[in-house]
Coordinates of C-alpha atoms in Angstrom, one line a residue:
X1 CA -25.7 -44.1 35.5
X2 CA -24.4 -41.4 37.4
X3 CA -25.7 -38.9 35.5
X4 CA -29.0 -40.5 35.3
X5 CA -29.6 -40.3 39.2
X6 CA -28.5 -36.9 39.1
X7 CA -31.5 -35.6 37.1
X8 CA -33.6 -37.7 38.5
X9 CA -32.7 -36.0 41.5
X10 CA -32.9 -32.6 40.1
X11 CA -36.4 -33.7 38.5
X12 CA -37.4 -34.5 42.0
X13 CA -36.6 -31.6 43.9
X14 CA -37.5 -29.3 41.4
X15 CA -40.8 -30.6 40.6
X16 CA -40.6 -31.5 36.7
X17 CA -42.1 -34.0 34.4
X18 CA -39.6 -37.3 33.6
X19 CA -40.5 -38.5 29.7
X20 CA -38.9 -41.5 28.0
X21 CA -38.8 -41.5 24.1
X22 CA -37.0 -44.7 22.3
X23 CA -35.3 -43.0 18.8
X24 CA -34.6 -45.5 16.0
X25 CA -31.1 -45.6 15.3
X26 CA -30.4 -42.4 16.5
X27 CA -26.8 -41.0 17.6
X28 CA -27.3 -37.6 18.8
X29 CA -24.1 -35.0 19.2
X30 CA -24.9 -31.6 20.5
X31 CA -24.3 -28.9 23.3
X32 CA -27.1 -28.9 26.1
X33 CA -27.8 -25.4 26.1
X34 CA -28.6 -24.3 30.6
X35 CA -31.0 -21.3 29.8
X36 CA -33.3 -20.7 27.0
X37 CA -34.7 -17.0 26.2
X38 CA -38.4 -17.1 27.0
X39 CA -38.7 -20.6 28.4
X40 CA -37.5 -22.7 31.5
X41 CA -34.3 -25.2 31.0
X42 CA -35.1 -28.7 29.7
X43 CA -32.3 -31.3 29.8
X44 CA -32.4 -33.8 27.4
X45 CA -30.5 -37.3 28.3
X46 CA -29.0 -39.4 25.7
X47 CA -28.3 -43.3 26.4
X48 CA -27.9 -45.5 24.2
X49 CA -31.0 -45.4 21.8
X50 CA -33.1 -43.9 24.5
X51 CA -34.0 -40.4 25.6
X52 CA -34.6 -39.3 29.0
X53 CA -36.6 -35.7 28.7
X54 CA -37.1 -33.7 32.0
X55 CA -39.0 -30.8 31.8
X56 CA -40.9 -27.8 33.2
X57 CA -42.2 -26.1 30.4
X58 CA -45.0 -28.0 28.3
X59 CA -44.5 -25.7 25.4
X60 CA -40.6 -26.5 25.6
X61 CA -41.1 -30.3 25.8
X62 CA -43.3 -30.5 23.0
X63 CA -41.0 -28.3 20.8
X64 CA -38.1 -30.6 21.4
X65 CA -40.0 -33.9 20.8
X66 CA -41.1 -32.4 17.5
X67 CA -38.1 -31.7 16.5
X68 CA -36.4 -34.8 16.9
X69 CA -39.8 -36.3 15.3
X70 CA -38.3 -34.2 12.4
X71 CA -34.7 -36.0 11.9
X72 CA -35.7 -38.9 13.8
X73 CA -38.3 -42.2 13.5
X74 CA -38.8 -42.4 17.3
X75 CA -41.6 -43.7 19.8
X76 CA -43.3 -41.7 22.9
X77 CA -43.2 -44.2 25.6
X78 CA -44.8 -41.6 28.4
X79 CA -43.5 -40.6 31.3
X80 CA -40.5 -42.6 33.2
X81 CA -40.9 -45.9 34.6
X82 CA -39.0 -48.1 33.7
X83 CA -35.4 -47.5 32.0
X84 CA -31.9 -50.0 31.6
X85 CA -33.7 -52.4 34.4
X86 CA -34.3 -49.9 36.5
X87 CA -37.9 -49.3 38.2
X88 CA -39.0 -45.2 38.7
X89 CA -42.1 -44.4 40.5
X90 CA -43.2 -41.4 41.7
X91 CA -44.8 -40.1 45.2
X92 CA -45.4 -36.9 46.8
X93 CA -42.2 -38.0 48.8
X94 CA -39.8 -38.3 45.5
X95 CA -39.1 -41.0 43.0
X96 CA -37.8 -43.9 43.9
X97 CA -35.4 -45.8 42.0
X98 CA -35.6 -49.6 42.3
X99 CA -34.2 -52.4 40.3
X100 CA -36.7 -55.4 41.7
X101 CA -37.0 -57.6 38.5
X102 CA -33.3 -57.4 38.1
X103 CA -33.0 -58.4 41.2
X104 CA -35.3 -61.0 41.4
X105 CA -33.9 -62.7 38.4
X106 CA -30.1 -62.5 39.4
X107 CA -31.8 -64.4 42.7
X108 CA -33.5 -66.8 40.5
X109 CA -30.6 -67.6 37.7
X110 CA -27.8 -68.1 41.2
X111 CA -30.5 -70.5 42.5
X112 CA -31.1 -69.1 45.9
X113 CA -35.1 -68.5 45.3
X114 CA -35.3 -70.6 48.7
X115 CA -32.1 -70.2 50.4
X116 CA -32.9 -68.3 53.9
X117 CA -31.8 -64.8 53.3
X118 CA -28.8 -62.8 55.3
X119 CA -29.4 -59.3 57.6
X120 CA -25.9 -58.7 56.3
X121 CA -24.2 -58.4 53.2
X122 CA -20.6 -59.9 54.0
X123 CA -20.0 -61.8 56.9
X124 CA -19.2 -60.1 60.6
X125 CA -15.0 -59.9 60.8
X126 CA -14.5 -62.1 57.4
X127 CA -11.0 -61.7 56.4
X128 CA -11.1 -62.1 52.1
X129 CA -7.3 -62.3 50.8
X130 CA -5.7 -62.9 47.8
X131 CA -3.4 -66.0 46.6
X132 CA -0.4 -63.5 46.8
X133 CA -1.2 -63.1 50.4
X134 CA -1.9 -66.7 51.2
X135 CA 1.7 -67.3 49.9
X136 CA 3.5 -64.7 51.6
X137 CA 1.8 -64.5 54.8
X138 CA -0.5 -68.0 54.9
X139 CA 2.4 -70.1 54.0
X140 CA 0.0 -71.3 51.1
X141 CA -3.7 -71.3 50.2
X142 CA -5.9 -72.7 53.6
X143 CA -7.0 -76.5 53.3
X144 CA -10.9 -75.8 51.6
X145 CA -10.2 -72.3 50.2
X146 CA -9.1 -73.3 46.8
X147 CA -8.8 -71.4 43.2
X148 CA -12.3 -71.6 40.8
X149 CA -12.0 -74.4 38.4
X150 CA -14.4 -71.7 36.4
X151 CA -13.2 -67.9 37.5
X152 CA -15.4 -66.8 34.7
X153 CA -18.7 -67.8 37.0
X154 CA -17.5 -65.8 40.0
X155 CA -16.4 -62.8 37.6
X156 CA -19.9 -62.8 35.8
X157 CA -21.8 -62.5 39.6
X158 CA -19.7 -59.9 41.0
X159 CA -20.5 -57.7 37.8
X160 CA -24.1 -58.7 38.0
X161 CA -23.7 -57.1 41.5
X162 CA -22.2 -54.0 40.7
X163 CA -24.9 -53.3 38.4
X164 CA -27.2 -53.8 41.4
X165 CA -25.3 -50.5 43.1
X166 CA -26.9 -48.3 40.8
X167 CA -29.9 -48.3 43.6
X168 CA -28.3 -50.0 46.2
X169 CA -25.4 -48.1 48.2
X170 CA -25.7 -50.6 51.0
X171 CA -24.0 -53.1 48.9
X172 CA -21.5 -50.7 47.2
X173 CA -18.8 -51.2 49.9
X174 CA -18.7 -55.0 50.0
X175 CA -19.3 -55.7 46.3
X176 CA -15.6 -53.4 45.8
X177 CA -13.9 -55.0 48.7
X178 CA -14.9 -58.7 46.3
X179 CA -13.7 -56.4 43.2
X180 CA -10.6 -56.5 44.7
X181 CA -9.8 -60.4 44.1
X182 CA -11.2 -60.8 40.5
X183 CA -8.3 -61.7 38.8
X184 CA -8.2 -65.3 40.6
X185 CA -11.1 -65.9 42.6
X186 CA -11.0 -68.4 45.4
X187 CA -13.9 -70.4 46.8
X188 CA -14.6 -67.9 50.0
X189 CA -14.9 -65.1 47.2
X190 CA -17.6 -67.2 45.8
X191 CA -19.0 -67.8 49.1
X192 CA -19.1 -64.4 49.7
X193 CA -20.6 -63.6 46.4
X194 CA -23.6 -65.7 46.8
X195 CA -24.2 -64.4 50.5
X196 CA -24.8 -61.0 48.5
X197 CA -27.2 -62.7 46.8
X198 CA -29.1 -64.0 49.5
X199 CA -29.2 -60.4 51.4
X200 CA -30.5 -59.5 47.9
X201 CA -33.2 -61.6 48.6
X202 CA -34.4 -60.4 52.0
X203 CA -35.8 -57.0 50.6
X204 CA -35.5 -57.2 46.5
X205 CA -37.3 -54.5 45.9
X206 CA -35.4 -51.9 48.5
X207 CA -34.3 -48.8 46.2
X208 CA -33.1 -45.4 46.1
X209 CA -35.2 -42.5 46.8
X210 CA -34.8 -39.4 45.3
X211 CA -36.6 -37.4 47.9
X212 CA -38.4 -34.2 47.0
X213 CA -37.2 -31.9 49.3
X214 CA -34.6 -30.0 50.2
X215 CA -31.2 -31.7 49.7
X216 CA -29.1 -28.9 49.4
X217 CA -27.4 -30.3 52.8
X218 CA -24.3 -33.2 52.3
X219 CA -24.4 -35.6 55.1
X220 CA -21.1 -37.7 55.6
X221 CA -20.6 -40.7 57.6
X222 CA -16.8 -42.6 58.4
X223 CA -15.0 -44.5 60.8
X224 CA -12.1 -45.9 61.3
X225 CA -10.9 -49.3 62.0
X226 CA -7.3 -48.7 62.5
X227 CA -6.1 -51.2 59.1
X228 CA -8.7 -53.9 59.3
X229 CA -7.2 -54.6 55.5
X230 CA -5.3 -57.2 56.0
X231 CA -3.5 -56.9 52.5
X232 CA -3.1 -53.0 53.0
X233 CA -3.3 -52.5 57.0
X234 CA -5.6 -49.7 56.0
X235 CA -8.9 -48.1 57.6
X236 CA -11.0 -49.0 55.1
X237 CA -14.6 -49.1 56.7

């Protein structure tokens, strides 16, 4: 998924055309050849038994579709909107990359279509530990924060999130710090699981633009906390 956002990206910036074509059955192996005597590059994306085509050449683009229409049965679905749950549309601004429906359903299936949404995604100064650290340092798990009957429920939602990450970097930081406790999830990871959820639900459809300007510039933000990690006693913000 990384390398999908990149060419998005570069598709942005650059100005090129975004094509979709599903190919029946269809394993491709090759190099991606960078310049091309006599045309402009076209970068062909192979996921699973989709093709992501970007291009800014006509000529080249309809070359390459015909000759995969050569070897392979495949199916022109137009240009790039929506790809592995993920929503692409495209403005003078960029294209922004938004995963609404997936959201909307993980919303629906962790029944929290009414709960009142969260401004946050984890709660202010929440302390999540581990059942090692209970037992070393807690003198025992705290009365009400008890191990998952069903682990696999817990497990199943935090991956759900993740996948959500793709567009959503605000969650990225507290869906790893919950990755953390997987192995033997407690009722506060749940908590905190489903509190994702419902900041989920206050703006479903907030995505990821990939702007069409000038990006060339990396802008960094950090902080440090001096070892809010409990477990670790590391900065970790």
């Amino acid at each position: 998924m990384v390398t999908v956002r990149s060419v998005v990206a570069l598709a942005a910036y650059e100005g090129w055309y975004i094509y979709q074509i599903n190919v029946h059955n269809a394993f491709l192996n090759g190099d991606l050849l960078e310049e091309l005597v006599g045309y402009d590059p076209v970068i062909v994306l192979v996921y699973v038994d989709d093709l992501i085509v970007t291009r800014s050449n006509q000529k080249l683009f309809c070359d390459t579709r015909q000759e995969i229409q050569k070897k392979f049965k495949m199916k022109d679905l137009g240009e790039l909107k929506f790809f592995l749950g993920i929503e692409f549309s495209r403005s003078n601004k960029g294209i922004l990359m938004s995963q609404r429906k997936y959201a909307l359903e993980l919303i629906s299936k962790s029944g929290l279509g009414g709960a009142k949404p969260t401004c946050t995604p984890l709660e202010m100064n929440q302390k999540l530990t581990s059942i090692q650290y209970d037992e070393h340092i807690n003198n025992g798990i705290p009365e009400g924060d008890t191990i998952l009957a069903d682990i696999t429920k817990c497990q199943r939602l935090v991956g759900k999130l993740l996948y959500i990450t793709m567009t959503r970097p605000d969650l990225a930081f507290s869906v790893q710090v919950l990755s953390q406790f997987m192995h033997c999830p407690k009722k506060s990871h749940m908590e905190a699981a489903l509190r994702m959820v419902r900041y989920i639900n206050e703006a479903p459809g907030l995505g990821l633009l990939m702007p069409a300007n000038d990006t060339n510039k990396l802008t960094a933000y950090c902080d440090s906390n001096w070892g809010a990690c409990v477990v670790t006693r590391r900065s970790v913000t």
